[in-house]
mmCIF file of C-alpha atoms in Angstrom:
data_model
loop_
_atom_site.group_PDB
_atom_site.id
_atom_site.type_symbol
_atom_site.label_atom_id
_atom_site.label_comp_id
_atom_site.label_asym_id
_atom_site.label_seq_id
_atom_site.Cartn_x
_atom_site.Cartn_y
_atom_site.Cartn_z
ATOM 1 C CA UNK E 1359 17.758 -23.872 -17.328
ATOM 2 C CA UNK E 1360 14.466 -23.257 -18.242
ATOM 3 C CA UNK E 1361 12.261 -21.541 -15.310
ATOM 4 C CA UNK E 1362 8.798 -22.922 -14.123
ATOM 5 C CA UNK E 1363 5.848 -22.755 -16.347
ATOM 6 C CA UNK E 1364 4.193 -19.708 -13.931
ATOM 7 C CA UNK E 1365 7.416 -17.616 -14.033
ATOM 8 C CA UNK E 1366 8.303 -17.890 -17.567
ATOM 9 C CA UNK E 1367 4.553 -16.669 -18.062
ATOM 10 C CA UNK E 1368 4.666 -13.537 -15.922
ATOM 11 C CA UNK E 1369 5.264 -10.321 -16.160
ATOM 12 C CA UNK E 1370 7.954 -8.362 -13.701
ATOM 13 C CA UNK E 1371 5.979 -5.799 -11.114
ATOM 14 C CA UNK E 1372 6.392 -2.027 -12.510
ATOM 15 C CA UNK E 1373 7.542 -0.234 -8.957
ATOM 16 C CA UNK E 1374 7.916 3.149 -8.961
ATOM 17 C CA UNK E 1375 11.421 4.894 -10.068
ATOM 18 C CA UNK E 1376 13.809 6.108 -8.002
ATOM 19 C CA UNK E 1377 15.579 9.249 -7.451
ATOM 20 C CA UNK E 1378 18.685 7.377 -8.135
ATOM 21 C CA UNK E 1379 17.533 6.331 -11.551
ATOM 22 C CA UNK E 1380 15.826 9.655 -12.503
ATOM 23 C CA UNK E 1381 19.209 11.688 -10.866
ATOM 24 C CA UNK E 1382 21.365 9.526 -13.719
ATOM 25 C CA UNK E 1383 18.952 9.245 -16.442
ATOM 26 C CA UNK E 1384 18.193 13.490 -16.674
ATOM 27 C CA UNK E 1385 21.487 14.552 -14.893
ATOM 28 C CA UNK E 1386 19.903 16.137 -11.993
ATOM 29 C CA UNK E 1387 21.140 16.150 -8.183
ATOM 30 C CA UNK E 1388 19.475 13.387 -6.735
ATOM 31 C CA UNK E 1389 18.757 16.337 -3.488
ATOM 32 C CA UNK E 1390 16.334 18.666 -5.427
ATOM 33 C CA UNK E 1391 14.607 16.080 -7.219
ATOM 34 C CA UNK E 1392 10.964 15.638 -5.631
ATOM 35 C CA UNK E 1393 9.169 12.622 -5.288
ATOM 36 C CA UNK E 1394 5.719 12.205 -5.570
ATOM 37 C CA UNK E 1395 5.511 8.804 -6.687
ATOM 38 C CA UNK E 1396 6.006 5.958 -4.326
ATOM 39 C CA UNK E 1397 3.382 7.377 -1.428
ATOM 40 C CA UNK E 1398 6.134 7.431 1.184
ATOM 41 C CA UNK E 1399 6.393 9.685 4.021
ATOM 42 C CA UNK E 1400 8.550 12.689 3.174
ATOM 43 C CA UNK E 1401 9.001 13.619 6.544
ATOM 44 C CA UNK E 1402 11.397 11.108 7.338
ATOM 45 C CA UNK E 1403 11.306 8.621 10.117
ATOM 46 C CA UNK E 1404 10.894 9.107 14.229
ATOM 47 C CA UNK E 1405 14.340 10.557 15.604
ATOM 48 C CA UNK E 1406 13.447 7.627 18.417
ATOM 49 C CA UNK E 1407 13.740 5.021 15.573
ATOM 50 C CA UNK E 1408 16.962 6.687 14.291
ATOM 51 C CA UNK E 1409 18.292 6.616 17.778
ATOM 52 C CA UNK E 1410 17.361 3.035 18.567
ATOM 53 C CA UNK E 1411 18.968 2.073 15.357
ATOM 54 C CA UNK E 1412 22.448 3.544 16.010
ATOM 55 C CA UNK E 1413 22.145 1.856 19.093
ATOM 56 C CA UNK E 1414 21.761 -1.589 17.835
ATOM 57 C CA UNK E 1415 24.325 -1.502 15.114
ATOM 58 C CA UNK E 1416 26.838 -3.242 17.615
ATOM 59 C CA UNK E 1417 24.516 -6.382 17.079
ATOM 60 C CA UNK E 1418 24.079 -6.729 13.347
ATOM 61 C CA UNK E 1419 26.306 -9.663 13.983
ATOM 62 C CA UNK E 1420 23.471 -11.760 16.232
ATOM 63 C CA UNK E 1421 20.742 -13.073 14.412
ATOM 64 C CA UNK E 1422 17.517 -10.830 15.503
ATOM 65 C CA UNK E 1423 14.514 -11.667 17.444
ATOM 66 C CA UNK E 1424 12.437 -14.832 16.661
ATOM 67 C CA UNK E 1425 9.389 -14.441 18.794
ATOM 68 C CA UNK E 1426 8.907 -10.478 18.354
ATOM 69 C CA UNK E 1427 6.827 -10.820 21.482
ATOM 70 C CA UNK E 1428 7.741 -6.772 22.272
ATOM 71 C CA UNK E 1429 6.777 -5.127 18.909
ATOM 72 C CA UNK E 1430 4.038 -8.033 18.455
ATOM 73 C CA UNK E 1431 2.138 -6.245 21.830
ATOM 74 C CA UNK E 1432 2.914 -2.644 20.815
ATOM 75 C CA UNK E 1433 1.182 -3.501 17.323
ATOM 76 C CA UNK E 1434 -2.217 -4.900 19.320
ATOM 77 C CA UNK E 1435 -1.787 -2.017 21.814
ATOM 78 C CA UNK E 1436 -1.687 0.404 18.567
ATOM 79 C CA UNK E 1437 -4.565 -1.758 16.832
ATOM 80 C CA UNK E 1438 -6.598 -2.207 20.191
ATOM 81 C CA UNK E 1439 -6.510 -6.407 19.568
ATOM 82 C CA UNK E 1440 -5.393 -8.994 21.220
ATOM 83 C CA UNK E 1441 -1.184 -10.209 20.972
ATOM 84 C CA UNK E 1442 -2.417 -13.606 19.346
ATOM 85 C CA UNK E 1443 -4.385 -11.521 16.486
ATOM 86 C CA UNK E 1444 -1.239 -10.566 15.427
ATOM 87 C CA UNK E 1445 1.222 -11.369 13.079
ATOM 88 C CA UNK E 1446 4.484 -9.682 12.212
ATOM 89 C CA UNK E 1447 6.576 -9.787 8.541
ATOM 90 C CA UNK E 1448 9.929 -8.282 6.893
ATOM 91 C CA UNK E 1449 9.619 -7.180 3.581
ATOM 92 C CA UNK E 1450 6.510 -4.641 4.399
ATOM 93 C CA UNK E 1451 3.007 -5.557 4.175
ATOM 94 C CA UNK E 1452 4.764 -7.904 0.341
ATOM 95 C CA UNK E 1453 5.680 -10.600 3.041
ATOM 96 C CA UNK E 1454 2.093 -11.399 5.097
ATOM 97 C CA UNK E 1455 0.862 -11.568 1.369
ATOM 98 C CA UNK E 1456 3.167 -14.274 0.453
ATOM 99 C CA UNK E 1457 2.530 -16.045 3.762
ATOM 100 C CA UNK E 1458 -1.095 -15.903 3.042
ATOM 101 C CA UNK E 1459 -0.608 -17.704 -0.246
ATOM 102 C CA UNK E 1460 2.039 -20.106 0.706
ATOM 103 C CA UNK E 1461 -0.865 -20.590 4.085
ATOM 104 C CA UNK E 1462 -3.990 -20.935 2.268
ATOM 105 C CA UNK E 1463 -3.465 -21.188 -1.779
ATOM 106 C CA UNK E 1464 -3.752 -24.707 -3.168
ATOM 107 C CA UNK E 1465 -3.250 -24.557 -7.305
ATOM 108 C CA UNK E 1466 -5.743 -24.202 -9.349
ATOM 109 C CA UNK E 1467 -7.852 -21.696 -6.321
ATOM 110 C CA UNK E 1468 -8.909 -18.286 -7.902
ATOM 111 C CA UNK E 1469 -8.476 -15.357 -5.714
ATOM 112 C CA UNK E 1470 -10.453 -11.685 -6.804
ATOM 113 C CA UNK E 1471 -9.313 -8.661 -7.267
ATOM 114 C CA UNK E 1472 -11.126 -5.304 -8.485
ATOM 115 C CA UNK E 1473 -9.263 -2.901 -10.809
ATOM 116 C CA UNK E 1474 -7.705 -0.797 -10.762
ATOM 117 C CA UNK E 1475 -6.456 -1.935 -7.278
ATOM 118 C CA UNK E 1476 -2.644 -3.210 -6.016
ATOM 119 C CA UNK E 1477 -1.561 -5.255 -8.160
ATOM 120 C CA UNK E 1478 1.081 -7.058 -6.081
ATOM 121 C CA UNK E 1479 -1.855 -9.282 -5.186
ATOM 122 C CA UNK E 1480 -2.096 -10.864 -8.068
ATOM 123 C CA UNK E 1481 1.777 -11.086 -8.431
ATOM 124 C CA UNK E 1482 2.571 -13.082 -5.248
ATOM 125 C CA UNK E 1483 -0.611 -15.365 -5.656
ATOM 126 C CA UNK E 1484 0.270 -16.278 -9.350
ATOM 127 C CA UNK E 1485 3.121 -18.184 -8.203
ATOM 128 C CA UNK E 1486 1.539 -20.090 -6.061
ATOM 129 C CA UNK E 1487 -1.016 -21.539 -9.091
ATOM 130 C CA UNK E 1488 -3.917 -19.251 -8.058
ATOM 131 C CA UNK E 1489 -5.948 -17.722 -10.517
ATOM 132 C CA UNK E 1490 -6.886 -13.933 -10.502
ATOM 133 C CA UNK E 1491 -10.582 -13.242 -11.212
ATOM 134 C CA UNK E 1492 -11.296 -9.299 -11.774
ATOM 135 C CA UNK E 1493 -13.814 -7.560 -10.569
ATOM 136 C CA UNK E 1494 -14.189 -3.284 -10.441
ATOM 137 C CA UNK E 1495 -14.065 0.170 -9.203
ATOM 138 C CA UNK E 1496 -17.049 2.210 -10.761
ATOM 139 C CA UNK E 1497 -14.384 5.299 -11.541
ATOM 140 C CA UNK E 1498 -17.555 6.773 -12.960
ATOM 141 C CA UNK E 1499 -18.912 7.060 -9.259
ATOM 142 C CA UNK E 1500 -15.172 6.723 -7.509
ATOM 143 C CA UNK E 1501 -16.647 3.529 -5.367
ATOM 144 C CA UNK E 1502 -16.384 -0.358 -5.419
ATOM 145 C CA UNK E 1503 -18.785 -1.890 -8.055
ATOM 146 C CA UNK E 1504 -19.868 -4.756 -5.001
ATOM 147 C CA UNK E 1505 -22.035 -6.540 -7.565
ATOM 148 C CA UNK E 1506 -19.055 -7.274 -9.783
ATOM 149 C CA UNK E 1507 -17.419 -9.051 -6.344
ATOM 150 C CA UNK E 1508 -20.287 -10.955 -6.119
ATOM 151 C CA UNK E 1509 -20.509 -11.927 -9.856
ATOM 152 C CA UNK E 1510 -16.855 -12.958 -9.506
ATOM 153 C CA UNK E 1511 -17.395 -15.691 -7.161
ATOM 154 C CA UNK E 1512 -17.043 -19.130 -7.880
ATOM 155 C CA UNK E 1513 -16.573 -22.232 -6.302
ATOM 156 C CA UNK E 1514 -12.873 -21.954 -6.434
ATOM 157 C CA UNK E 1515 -12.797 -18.750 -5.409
ATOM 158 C CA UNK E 1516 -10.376 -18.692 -2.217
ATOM 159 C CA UNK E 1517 -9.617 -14.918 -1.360
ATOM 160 C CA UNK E 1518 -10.829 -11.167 -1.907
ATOM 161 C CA UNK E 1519 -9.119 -8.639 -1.730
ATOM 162 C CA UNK E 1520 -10.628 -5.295 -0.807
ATOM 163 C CA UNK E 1521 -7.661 -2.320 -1.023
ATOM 164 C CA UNK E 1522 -9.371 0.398 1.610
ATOM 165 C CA UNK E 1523 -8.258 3.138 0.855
ATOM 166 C CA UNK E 1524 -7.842 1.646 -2.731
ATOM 167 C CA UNK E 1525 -4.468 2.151 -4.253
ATOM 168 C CA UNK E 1526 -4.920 4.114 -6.960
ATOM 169 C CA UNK E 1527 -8.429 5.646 -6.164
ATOM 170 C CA UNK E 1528 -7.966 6.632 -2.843
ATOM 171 C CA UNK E 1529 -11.363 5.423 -2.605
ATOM 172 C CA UNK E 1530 -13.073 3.667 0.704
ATOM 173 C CA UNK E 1531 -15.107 0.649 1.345
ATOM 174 C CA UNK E 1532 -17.525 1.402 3.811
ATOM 175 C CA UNK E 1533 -17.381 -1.064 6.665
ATOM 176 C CA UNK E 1534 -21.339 -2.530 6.031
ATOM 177 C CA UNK E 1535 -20.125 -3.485 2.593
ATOM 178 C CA UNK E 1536 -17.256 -5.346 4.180
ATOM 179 C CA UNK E 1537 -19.319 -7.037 6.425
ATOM 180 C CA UNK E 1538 -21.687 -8.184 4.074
ATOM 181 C CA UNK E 1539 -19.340 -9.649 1.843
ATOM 182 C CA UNK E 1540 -17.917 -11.604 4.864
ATOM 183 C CA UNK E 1541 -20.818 -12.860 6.178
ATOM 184 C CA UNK E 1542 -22.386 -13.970 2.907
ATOM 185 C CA UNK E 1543 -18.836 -15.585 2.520
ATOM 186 C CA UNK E 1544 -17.680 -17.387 5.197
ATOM 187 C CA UNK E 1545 -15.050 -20.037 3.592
ATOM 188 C CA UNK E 1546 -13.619 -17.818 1.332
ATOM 189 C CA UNK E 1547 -10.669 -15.164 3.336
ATOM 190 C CA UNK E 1548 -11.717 -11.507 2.750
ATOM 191 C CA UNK E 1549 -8.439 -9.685 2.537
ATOM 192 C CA UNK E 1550 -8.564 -6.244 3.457
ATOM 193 C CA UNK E 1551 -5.697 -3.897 2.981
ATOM 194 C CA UNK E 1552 -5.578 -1.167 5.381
ATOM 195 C CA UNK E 1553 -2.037 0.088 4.160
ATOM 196 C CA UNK E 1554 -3.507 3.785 4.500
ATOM 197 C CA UNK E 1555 -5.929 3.659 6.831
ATOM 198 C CA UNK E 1556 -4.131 6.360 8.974
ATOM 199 C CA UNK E 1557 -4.494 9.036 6.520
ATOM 200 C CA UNK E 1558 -8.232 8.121 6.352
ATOM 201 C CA UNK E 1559 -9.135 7.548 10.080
ATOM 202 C CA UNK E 1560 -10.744 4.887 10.009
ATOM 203 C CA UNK E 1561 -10.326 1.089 10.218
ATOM 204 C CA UNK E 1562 -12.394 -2.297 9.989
ATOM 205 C CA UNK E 1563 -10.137 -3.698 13.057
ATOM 206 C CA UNK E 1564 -13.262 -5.050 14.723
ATOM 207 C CA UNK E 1565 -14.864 -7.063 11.520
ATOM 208 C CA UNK E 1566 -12.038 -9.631 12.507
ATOM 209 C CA UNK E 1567 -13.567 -10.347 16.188
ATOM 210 C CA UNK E 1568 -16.725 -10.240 14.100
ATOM 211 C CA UNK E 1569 -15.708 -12.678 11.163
ATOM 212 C CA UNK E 1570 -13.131 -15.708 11.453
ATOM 213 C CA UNK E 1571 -12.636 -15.256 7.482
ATOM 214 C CA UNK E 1572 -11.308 -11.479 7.909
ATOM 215 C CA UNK E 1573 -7.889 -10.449 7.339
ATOM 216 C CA UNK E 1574 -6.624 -7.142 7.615
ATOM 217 C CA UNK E 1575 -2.943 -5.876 6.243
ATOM 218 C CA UNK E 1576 -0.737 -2.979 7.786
ATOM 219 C CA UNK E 1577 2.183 -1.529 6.692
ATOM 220 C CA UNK E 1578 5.354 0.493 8.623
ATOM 221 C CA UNK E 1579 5.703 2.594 5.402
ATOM 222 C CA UNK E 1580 3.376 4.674 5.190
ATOM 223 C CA UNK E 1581 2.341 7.185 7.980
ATOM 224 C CA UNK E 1582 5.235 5.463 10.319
ATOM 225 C CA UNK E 1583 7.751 6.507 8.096
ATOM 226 C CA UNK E 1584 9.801 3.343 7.304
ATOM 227 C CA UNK E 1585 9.421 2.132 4.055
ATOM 228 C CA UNK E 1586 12.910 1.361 3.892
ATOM 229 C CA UNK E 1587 13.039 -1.428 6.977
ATOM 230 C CA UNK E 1588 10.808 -3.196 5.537
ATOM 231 C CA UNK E 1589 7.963 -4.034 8.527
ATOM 232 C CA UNK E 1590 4.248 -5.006 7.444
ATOM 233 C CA UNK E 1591 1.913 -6.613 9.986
ATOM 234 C CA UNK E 1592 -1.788 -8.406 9.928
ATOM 235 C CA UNK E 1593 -4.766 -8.416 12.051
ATOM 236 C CA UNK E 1594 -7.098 -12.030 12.326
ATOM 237 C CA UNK E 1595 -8.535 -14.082 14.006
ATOM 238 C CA UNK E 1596 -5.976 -16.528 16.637
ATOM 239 C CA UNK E 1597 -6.382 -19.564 13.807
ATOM 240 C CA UNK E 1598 -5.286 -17.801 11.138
ATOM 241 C CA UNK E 1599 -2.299 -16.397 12.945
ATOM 242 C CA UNK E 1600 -1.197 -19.726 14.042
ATOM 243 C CA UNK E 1601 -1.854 -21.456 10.682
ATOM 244 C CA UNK E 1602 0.031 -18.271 9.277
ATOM 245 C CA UNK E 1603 2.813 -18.852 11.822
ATOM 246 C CA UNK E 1604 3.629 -22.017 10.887
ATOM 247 C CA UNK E 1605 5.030 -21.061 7.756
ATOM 248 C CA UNK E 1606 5.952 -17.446 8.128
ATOM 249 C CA UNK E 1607 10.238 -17.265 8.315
ATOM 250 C CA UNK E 1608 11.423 -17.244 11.440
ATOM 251 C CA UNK E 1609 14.110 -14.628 10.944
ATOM 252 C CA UNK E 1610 12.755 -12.591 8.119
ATOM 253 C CA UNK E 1611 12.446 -9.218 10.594
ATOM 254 C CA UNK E 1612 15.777 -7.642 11.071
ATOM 255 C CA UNK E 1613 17.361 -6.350 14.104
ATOM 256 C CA UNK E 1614 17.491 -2.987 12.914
ATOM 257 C CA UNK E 1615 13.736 -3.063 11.667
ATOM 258 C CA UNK E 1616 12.771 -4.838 14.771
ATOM 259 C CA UNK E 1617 14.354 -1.810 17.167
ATOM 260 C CA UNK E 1618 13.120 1.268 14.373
ATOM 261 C CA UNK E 1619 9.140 -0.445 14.251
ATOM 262 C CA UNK E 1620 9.318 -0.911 18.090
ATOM 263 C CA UNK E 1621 10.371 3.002 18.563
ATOM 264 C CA UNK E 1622 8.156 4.521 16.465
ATOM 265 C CA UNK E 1623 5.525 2.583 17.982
ATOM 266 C CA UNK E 1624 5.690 4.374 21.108
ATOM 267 C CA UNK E 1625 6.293 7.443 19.486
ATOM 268 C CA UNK E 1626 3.063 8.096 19.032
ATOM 269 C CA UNK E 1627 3.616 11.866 19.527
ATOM 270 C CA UNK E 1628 5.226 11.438 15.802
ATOM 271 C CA UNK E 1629 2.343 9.402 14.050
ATOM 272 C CA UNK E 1630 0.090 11.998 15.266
ATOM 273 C CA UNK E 1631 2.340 14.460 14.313
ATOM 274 C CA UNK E 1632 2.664 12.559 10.633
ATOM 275 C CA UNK E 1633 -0.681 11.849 10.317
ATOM 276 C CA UNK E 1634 -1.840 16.025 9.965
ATOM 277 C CA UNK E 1635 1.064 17.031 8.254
ATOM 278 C CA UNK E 1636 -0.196 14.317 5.620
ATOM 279 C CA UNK E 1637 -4.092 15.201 5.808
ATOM 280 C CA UNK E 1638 -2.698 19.010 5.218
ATOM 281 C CA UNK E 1639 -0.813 18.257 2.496
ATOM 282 C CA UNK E 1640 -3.383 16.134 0.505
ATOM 283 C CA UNK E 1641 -5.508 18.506 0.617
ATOM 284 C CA UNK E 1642 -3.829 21.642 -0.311
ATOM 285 C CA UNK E 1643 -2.376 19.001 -3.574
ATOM 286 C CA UNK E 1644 -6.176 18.241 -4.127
ATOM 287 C CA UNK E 1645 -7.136 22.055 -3.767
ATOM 288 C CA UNK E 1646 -4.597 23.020 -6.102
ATOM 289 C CA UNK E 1647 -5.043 20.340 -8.917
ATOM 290 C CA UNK E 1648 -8.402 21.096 -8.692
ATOM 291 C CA UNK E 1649 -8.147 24.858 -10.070
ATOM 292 C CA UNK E 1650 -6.441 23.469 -13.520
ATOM 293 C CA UNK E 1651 -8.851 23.106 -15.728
ATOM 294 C CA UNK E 1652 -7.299 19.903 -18.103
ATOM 295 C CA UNK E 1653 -7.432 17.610 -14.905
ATOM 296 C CA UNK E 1654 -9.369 15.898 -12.781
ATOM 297 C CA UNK E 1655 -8.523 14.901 -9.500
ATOM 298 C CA UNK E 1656 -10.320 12.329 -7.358
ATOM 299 C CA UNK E 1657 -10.971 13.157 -3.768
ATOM 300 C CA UNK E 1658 -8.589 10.953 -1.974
ATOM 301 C CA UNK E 1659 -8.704 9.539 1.832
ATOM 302 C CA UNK E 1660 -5.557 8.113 1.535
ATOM 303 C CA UNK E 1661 -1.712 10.122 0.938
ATOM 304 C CA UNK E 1662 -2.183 9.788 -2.736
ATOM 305 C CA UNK E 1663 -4.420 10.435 -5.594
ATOM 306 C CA UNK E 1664 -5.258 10.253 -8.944
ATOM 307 C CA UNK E 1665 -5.561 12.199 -12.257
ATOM 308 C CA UNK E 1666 -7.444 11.905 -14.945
ATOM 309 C CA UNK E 1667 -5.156 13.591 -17.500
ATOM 310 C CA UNK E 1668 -6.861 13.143 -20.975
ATOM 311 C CA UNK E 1669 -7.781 16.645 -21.504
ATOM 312 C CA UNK E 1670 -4.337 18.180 -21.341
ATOM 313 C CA UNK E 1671 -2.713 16.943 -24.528
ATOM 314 C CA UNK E 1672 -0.436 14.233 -23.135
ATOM 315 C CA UNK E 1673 -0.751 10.857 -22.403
ATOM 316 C CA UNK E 1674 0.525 9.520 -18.778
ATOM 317 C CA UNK E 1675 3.537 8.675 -20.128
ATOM 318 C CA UNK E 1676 4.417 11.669 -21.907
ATOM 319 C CA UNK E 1677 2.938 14.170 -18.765
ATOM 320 C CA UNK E 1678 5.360 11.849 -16.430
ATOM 321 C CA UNK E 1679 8.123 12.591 -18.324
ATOM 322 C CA UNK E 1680 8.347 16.239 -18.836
ATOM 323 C CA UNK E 1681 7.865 16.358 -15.015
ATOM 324 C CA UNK E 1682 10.755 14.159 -14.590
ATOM 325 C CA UNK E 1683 13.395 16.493 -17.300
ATOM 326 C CA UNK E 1684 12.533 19.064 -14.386
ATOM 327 C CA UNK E 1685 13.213 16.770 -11.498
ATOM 328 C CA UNK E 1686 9.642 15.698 -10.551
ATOM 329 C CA UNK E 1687 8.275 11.783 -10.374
ATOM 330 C CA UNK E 1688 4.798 11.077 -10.559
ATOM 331 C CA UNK E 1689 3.930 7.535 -11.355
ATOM 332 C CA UNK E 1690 2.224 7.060 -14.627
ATOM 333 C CA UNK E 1691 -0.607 4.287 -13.865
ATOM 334 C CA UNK E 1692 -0.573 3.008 -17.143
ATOM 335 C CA UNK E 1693 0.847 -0.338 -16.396
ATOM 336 C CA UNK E 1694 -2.363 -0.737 -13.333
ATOM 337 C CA UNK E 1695 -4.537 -3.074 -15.362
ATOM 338 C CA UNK E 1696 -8.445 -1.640 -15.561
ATOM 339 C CA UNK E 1697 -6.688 1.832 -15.864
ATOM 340 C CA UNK E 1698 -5.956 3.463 -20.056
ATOM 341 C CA UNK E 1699 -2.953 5.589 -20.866
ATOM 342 C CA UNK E 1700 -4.231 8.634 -19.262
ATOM 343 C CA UNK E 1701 -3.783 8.390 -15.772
ATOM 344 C CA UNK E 1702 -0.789 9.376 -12.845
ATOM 345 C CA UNK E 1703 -0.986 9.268 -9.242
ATOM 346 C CA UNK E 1704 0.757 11.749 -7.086
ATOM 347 C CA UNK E 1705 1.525 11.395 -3.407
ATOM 348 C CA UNK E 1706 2.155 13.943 -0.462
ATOM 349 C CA UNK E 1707 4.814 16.050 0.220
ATOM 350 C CA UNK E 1708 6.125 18.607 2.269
ATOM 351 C CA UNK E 1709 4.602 21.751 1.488
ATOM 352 C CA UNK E 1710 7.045 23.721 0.235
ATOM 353 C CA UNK E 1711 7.834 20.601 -2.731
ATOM 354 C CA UNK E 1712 3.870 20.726 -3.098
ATOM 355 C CA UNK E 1713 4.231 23.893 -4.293
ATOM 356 C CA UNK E 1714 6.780 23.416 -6.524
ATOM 357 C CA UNK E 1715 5.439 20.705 -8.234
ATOM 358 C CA UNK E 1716 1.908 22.598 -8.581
ATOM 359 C CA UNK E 1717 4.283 26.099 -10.172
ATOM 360 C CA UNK E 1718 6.075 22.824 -12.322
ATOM 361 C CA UNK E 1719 2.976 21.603 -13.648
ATOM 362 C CA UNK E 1720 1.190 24.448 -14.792
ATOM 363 C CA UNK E 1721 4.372 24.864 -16.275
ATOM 364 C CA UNK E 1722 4.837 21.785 -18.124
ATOM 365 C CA UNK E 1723 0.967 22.131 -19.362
ATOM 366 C CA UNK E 1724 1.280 25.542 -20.726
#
């Protein structure tokens, strides 16, 4: 059976690898391999979520909350909005992109994206008939090229979306730049993607009291440590909730996500706690990248960053895997369109696996 026209013409997402994969493929134990790839948090999740999930593994068999009402008010409390601002999705931050589209994508809309940026964006929206227009990031001057947003606009032009920090830059849009583009913008949805703001401190949470065409995305796995349950969220305006409601799954949350996100919500002694173990460990990466000579590192606000590699002899491909034959992932950026062969990302890790990957690369380059 042959597939529709949209999905026979796309391309499969590149994730990350796993340990899993990289433990088989190189014959490692899976335990000492480090990963630096995905931009997780390597500290594990809060021992509250851990608990709360052992205690609701004698209801896997009852179908989970509907209404979320509980972890709905602990996001606003943690966001400082309103309950009706927010909405709530399973599959991280992947799923209140797919509602988005499936709320506000007719075919035949273009939505814009600068590059390099997340590319799941234009993955979801493609199969809804939408269009990707590209516009940039100035990697010459490590900041949004705004013009090229505003060049990129048409009449069909339905959403932007603004990555801040940017996945892979690290880079942020300040808030005035934001702004303007709302304002000067008002029927087209400006998406912004705050899936790191905690590692950067600061948020555009207010624009959307400001703007009734702002939309801002959150994630559970980052900073909050549980990339594995699956738990995004998003911040607008009480229409575009309620359109967005209409059509979101009622049971896509699980039980056990629903218990973990509402625990580490009120653990807030833990995202603190996350949040400057992550700063610290950026920086003492970016320090330490910085001193070899054949890289270049862009200053990051985010728990990731990227490398210009170019000057050391290898292409991204190659550098990422003679770190992986000694038990290290990076991911190699070459498949992030407006990005050449010569660029990885790294993320944070615990110090002491910082350090090993810094003795590990200076190994692998000499």
């Amino acid at each position: 059976m042959k597939a529709r026209k949209i999905v026979d013409e796309m391309d499969s997402y590149v994730p990350g690898r796993s340990q899993d994969e990289i433990a088989e493929e190189f014959n490692l134990k899976k335990d000492e391999i480090i990963k630096l790839g995905s931009n997780e948090n390597p500290w594990g999740p809060s021992p509250k979520a851990v608990e709360a999930i052992k205690n609701e593994l004698g209801s896997i068999n009852r179908y989970p909350e509907s209404q979320l009402k509980e972890l709905v008010h602990e996001m606003a409390l943690y966001s400082g909005v309103k309950d009706s601002q927010v909405i709530v999705g399973g599959d991280g931050a992947d799923e209140i992109i797919d509602v988005l589209a499936k709320t506000f994508i007719d075919e035949g809309d273009e939505f814009i994206v600068p590059l390099p940026s997340y590319m799941y964006y234009e993955y979801l929206l493609q199969q809804y008939g939408a269009s990707p227009v590209y516009a940039r990031w100035d990697l010459d001057k490590n900041e949004l090229d705004v013009d090229s947003i505003f060049d990129a606009i048409t009449p069909k032009t339905k959403m932007i979306f603004l990555c801040s920090p940017n996945n892979p830059t690290g880079t942020l849009i300040e808030k005035e730049v934001l702004a303007d583009i709302a304002a000067k913008n008002p029927e087209i949805l400006i998406v912004i993607d705050e899936a790191y703001f905690e590692y950067s401190e600061v948020t555009n949470r207010d624009l959307i009291d400001e703007y009734d065409n702002v939309f801002i995305i959150r994630t559970l796995s980052k900073v909050l440590g549980l990339a594995g349950m699956r738990v995004g969220y998003g911040l607008a305006c009480e229409e575009i909730i309620e359109y967005m409601h209409r059509i979101k799954p009622v049971f896509s949350l699980t039980r056990l996500s629903f218990v973990a996100a509402l625990s580490t919500f009120r653990d807030r002694d833990y995202i603190a706690e996350s949040i400057r173990k992550g700063i610290e460990s950026r920086q003492y990466l970016y320090d330490e990248v910085s001193k070899i000579d054949s890289l270049y590192v862009f200053p990051s606000k985010s728990n990731f960053m990227l490398i210009n590699v170019r000057d050391t002899g290898f292409t991204a491909s190659e550098l990422a895997l003679e770190l992986m034959k000694k038990g290290i992932i990076v991911r190699d950026c070459t498949s992030f369109k407006g990005l050449d062969e010569y660029w990885i990302r790294i993320s944070i890790c615990t110090l002491e696996d910082d350090e090993k990957f810094i003795e590990i690369l200076k190994e692998v380059l000499n």
